[in-house]
JSON list of N, CA and C in Angstrom, two decimals:
[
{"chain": "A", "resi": 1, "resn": "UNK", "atom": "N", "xyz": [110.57, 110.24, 159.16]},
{"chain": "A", "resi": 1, "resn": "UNK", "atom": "CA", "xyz": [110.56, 111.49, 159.87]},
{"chain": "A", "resi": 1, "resn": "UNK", "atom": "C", "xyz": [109.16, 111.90, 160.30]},
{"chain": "A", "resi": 2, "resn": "UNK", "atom": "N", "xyz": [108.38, 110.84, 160.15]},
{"chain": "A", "resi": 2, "resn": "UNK", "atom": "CA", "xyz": [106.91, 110.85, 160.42]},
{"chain": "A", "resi": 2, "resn": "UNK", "atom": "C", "xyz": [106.73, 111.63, 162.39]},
{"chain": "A", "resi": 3, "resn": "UNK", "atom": "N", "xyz": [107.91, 111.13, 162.73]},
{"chain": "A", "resi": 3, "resn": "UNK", "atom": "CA", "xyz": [107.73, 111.58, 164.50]},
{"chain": "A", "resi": 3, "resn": "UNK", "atom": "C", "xyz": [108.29, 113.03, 164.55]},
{"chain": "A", "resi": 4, "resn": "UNK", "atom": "N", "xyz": [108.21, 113.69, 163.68]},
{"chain": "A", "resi": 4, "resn": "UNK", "atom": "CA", "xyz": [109.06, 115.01, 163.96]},
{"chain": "A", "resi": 4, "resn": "UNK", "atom": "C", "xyz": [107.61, 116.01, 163.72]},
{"chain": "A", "resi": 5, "resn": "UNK", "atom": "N", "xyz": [106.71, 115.38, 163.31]},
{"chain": "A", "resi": 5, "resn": "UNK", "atom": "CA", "xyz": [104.86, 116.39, 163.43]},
{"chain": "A", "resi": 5, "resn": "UNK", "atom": "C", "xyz": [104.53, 116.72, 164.55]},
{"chain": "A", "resi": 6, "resn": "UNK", "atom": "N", "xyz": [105.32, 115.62, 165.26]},
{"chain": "A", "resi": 6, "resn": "UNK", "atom": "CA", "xyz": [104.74, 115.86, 167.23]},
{"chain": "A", "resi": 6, "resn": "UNK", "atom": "C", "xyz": [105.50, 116.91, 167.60]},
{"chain": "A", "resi": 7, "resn": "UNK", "atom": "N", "xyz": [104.85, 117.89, 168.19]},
{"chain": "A", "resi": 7, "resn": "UNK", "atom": "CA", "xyz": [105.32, 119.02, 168.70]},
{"chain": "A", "resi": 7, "resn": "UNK", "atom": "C", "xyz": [106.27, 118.65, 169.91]},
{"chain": "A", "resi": 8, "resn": "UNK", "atom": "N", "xyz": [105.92, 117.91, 170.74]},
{"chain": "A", "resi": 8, "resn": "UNK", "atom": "CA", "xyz": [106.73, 117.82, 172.13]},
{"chain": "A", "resi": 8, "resn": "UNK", "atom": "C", "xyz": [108.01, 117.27, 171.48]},
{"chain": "A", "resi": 9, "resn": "UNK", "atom": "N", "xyz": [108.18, 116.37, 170.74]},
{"chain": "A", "resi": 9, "resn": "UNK", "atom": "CA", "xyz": [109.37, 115.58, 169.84]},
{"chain": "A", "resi": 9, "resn": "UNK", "atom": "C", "xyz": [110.35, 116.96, 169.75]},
{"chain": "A", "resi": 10, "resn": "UNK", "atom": "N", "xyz": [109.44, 117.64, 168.58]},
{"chain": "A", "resi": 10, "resn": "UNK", "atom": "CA", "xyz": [110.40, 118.88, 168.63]},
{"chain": "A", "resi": 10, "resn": "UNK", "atom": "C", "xyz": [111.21, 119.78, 169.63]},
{"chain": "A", "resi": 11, "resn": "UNK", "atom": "N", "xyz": [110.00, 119.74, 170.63]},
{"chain": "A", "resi": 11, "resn": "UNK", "atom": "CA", "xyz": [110.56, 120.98, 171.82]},
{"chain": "A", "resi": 11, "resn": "UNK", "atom": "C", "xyz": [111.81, 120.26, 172.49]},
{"chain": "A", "resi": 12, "resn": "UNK", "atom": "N", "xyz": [111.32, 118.55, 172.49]},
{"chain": "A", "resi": 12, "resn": "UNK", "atom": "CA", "xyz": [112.67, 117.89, 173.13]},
{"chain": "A", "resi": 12, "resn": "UNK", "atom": "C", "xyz": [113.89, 118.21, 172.62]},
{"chain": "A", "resi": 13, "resn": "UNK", "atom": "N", "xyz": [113.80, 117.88, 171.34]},
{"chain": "A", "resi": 13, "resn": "UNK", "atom": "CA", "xyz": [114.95, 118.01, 170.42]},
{"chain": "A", "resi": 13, "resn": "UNK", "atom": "C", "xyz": [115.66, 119.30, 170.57]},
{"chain": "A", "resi": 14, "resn": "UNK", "atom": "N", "xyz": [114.76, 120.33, 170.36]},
{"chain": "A", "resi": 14, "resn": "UNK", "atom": "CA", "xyz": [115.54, 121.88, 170.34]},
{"chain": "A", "resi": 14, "resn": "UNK", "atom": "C", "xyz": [116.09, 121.96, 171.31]},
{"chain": "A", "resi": 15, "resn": "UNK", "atom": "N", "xyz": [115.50, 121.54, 172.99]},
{"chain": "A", "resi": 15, "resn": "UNK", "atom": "CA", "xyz": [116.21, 121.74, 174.21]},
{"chain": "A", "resi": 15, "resn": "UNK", "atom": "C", "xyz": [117.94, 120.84, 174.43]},
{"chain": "A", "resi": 16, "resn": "UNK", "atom": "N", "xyz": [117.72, 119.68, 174.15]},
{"chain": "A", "resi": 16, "resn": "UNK", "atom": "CA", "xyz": [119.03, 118.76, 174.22]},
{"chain": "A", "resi": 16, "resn": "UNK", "atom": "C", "xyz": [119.72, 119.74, 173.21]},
{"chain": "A", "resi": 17, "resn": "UNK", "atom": "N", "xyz": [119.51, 119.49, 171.70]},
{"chain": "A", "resi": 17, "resn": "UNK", "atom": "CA", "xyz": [120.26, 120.80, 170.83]},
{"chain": "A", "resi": 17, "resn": "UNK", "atom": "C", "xyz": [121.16, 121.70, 171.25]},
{"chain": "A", "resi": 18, "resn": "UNK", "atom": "N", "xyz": [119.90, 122.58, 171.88]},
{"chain": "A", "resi": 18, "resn": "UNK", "atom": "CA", "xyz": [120.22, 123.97, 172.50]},
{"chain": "A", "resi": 18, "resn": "UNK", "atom": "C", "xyz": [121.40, 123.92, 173.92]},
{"chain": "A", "resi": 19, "resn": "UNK", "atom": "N", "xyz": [121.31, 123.06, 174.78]},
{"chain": "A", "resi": 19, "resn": "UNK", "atom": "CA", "xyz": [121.83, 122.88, 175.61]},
{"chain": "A", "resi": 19, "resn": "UNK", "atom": "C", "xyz": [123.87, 121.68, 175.08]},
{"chain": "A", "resi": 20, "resn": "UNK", "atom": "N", "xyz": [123.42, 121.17, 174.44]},
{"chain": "A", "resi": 20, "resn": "UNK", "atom": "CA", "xyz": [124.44, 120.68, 173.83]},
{"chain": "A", "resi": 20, "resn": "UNK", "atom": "C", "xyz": [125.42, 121.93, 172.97]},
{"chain": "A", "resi": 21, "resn": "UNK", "atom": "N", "xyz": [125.04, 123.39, 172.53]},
{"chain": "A", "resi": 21, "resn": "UNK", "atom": "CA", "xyz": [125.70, 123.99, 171.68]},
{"chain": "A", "resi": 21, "resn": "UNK", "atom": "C", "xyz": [126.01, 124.45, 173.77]},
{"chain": "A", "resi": 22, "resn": "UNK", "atom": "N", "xyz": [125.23, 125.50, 174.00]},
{"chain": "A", "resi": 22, "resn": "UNK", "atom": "CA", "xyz": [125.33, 126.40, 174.94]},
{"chain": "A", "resi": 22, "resn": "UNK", "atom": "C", "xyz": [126.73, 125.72, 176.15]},
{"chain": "A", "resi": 23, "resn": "UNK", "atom": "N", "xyz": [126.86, 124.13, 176.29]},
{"chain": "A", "resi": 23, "resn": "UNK", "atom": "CA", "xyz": [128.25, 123.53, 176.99]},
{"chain": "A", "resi": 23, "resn": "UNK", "atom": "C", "xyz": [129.46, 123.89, 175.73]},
{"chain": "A", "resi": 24, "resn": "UNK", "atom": "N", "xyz": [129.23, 124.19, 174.47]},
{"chain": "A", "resi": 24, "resn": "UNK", "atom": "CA", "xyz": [130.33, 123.92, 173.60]},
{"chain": "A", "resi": 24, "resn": "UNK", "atom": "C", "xyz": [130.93, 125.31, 173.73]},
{"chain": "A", "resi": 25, "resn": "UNK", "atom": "N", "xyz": [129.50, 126.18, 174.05]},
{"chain": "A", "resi": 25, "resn": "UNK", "atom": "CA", "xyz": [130.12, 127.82, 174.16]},
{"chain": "A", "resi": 25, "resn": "UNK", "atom": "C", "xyz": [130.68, 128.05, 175.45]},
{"chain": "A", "resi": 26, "resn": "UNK", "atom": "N", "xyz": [129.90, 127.78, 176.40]},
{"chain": "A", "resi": 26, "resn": "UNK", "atom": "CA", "xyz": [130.16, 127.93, 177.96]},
{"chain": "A", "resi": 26, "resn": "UNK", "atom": "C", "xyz": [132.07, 127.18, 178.24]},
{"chain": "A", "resi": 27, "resn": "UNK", "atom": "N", "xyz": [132.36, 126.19, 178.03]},
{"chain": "A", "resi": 27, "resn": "UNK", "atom": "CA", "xyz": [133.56, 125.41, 177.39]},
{"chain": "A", "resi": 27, "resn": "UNK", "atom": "C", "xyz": [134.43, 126.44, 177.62]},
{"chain": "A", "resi": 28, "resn": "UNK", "atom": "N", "xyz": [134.11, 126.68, 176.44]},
{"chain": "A", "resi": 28, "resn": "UNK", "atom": "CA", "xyz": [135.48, 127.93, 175.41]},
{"chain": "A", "resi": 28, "resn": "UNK", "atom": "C", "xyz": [135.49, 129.74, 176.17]},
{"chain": "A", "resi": 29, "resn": "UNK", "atom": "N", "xyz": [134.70, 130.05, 176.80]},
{"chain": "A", "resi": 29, "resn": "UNK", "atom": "CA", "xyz": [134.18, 131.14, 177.06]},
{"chain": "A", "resi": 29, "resn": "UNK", "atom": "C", "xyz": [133.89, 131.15, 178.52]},
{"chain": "A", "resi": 30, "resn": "UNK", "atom": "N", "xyz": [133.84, 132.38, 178.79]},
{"chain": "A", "resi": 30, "resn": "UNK", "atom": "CA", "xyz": [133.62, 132.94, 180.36]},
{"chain": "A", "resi": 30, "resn": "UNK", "atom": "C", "xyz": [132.07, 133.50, 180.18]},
{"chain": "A", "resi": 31, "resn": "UNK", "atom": "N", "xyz": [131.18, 133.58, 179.45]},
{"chain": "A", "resi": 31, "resn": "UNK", "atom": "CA", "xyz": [130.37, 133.87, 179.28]},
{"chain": "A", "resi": 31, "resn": "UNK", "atom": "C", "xyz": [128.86, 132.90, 180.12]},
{"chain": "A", "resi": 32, "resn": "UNK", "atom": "N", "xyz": [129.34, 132.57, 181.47]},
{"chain": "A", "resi": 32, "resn": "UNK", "atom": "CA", "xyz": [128.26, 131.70, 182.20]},
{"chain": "A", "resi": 32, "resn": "UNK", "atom": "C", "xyz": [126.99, 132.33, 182.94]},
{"chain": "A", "resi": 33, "resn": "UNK", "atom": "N", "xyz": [127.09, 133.74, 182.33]},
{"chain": "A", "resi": 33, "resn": "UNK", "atom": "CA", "xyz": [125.99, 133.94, 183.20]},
{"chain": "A", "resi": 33, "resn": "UNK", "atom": "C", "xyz": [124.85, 134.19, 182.31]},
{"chain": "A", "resi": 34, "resn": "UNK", "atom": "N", "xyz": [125.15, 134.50, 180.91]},
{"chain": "A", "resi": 34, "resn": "UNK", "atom": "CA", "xyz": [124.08, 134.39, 180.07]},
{"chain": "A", "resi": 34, "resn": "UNK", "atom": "C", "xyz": [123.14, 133.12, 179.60]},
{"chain": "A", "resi": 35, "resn": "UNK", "atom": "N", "xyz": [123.63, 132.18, 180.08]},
{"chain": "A", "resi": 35, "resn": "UNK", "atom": "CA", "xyz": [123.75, 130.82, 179.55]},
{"chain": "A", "resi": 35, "resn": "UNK", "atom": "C", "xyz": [122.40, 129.69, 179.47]},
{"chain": "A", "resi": 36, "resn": "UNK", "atom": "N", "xyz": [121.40, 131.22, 180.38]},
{"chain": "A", "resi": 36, "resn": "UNK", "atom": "CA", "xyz": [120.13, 130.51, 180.62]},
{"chain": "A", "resi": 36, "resn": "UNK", "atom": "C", "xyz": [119.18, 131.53, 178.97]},
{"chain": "A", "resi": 37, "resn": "UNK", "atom": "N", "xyz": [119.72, 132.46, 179.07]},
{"chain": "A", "resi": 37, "resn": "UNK", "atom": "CA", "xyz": [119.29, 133.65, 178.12]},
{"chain": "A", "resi": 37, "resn": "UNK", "atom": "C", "xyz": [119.43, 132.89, 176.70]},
{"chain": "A", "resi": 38, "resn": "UNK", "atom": "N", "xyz": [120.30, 132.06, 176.96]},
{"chain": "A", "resi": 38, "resn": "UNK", "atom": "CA", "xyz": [121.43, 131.79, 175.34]},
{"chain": "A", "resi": 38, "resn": "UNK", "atom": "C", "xyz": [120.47, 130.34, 175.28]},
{"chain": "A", "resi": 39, "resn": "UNK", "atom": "N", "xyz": [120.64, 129.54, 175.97]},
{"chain": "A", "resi": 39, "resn": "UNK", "atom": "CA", "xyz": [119.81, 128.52, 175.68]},
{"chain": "A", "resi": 39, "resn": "UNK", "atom": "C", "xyz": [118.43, 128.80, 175.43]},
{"chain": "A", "resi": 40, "resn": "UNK", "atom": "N", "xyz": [117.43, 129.55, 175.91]},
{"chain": "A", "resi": 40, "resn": "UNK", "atom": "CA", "xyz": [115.94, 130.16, 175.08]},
{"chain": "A", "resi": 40, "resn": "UNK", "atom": "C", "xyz": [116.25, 130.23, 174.16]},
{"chain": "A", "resi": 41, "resn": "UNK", "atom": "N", "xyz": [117.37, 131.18, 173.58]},
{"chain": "A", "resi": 41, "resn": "UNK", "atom": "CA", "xyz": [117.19, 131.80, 172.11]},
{"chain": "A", "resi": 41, "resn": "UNK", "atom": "C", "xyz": [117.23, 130.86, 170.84]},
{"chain": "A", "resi": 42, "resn": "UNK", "atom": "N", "xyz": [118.48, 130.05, 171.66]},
{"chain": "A", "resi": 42, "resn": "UNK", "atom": "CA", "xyz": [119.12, 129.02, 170.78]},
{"chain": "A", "resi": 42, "resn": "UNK", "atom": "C", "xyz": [117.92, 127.94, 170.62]},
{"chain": "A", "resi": 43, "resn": "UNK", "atom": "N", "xyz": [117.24, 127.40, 171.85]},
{"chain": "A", "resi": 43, "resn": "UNK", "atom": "CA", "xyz": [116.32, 126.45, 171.90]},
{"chain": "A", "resi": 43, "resn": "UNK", "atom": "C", "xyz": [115.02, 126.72, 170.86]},
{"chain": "A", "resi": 44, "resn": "UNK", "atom": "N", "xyz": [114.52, 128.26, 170.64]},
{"chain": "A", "resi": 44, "resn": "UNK", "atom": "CA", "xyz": [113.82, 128.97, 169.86]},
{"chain": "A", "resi": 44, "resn": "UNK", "atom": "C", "xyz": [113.96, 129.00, 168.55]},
{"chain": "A", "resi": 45, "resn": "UNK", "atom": "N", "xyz": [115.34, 129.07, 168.27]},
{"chain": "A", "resi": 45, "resn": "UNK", "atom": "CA", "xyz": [115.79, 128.99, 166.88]},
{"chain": "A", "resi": 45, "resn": "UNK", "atom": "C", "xyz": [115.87, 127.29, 166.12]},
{"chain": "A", "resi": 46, "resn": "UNK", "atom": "N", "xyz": [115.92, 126.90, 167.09]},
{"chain": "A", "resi": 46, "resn": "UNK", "atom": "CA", "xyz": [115.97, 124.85, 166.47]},
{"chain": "A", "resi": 46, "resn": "UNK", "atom": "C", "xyz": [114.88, 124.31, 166.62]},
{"chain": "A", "resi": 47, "resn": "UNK", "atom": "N", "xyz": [113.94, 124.99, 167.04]},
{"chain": "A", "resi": 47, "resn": "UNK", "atom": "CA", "xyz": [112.79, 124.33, 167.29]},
{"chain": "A", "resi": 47, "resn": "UNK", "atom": "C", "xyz": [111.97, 125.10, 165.67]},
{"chain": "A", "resi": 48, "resn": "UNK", "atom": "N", "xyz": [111.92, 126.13, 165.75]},
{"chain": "A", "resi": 48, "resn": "UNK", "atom": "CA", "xyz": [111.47, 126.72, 164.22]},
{"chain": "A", "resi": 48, "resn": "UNK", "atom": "C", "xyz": [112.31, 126.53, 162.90]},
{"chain": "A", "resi": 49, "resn": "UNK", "atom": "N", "xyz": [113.27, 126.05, 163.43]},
{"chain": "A", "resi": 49, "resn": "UNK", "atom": "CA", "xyz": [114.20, 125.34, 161.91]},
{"chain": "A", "resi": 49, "resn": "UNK", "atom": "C", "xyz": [113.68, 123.93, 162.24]},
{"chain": "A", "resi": 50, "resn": "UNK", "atom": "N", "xyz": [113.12, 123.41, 163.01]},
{"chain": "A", "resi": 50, "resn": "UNK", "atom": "CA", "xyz": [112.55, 122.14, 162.65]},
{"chain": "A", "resi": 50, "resn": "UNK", "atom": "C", "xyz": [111.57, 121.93, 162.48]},
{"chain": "A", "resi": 51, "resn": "UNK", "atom": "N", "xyz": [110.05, 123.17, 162.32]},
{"chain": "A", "resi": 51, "resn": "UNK", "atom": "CA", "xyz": [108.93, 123.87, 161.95]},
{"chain": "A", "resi": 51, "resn": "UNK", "atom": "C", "xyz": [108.95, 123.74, 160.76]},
{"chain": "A", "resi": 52, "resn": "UNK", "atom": "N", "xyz": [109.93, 124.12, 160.16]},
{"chain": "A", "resi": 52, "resn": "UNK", "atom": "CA", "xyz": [110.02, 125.03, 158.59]},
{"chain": "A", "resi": 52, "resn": "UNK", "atom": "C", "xyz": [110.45, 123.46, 158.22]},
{"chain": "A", "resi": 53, "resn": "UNK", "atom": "N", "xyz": [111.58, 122.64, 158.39]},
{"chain": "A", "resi": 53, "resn": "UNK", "atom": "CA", "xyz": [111.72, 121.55, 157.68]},
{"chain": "A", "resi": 53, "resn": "UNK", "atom": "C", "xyz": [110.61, 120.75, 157.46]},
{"chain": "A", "resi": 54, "resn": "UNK", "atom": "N", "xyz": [109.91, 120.75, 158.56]},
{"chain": "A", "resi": 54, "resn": "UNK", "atom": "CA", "xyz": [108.90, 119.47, 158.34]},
{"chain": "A", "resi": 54, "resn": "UNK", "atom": "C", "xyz": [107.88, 120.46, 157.58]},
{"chain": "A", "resi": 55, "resn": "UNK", "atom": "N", "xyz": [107.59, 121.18, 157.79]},
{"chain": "A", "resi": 55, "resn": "UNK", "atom": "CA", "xyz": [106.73, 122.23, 156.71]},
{"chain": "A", "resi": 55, "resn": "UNK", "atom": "C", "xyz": [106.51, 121.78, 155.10]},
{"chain": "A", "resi": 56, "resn": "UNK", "atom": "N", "xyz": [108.20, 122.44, 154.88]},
{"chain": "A", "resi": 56, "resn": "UNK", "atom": "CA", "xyz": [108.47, 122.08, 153.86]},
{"chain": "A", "resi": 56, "resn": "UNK", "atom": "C", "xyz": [108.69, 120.67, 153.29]},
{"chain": "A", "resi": 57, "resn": "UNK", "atom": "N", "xyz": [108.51, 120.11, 153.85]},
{"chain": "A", "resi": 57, "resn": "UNK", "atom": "CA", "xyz": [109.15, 118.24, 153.60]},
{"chain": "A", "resi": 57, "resn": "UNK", "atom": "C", "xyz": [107.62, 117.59, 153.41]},
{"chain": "A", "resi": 58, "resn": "UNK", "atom": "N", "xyz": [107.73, 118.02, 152.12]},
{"chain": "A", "resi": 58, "resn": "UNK", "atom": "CA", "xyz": [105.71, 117.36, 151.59]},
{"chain": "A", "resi": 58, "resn": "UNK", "atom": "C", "xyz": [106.18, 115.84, 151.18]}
]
């Protein structure tokens, strides 16, 4: 997990993530116009849960 220190690694990751939940919601829901709003937040939130893991992961 040595490649997860690289910051860009991360930002990649959170975006595919983020965009992979935001089709699972968009899917099920009429909710398409938030969907650029929802992916920041979401992309924001997986990118600092993958901050804190590697943080913590001595």
């Amino acid at each position: 997990m040595k490649y997860l220190k690289i910051t860009f690694i991360r930002i990649v990751l959170s975006f595919f993530g983020a965009n992979m939940i935001n089709a699972l919601i968009t899917a099920n829901t009429s909710f398409e116009s938030i969907s650029v709003f929802f992916t920041i937040i979401t992309m924001g939130l997986l990118y600092f849960a993958l901050t804190f893991y590697v943080n913590n992961r001595s």
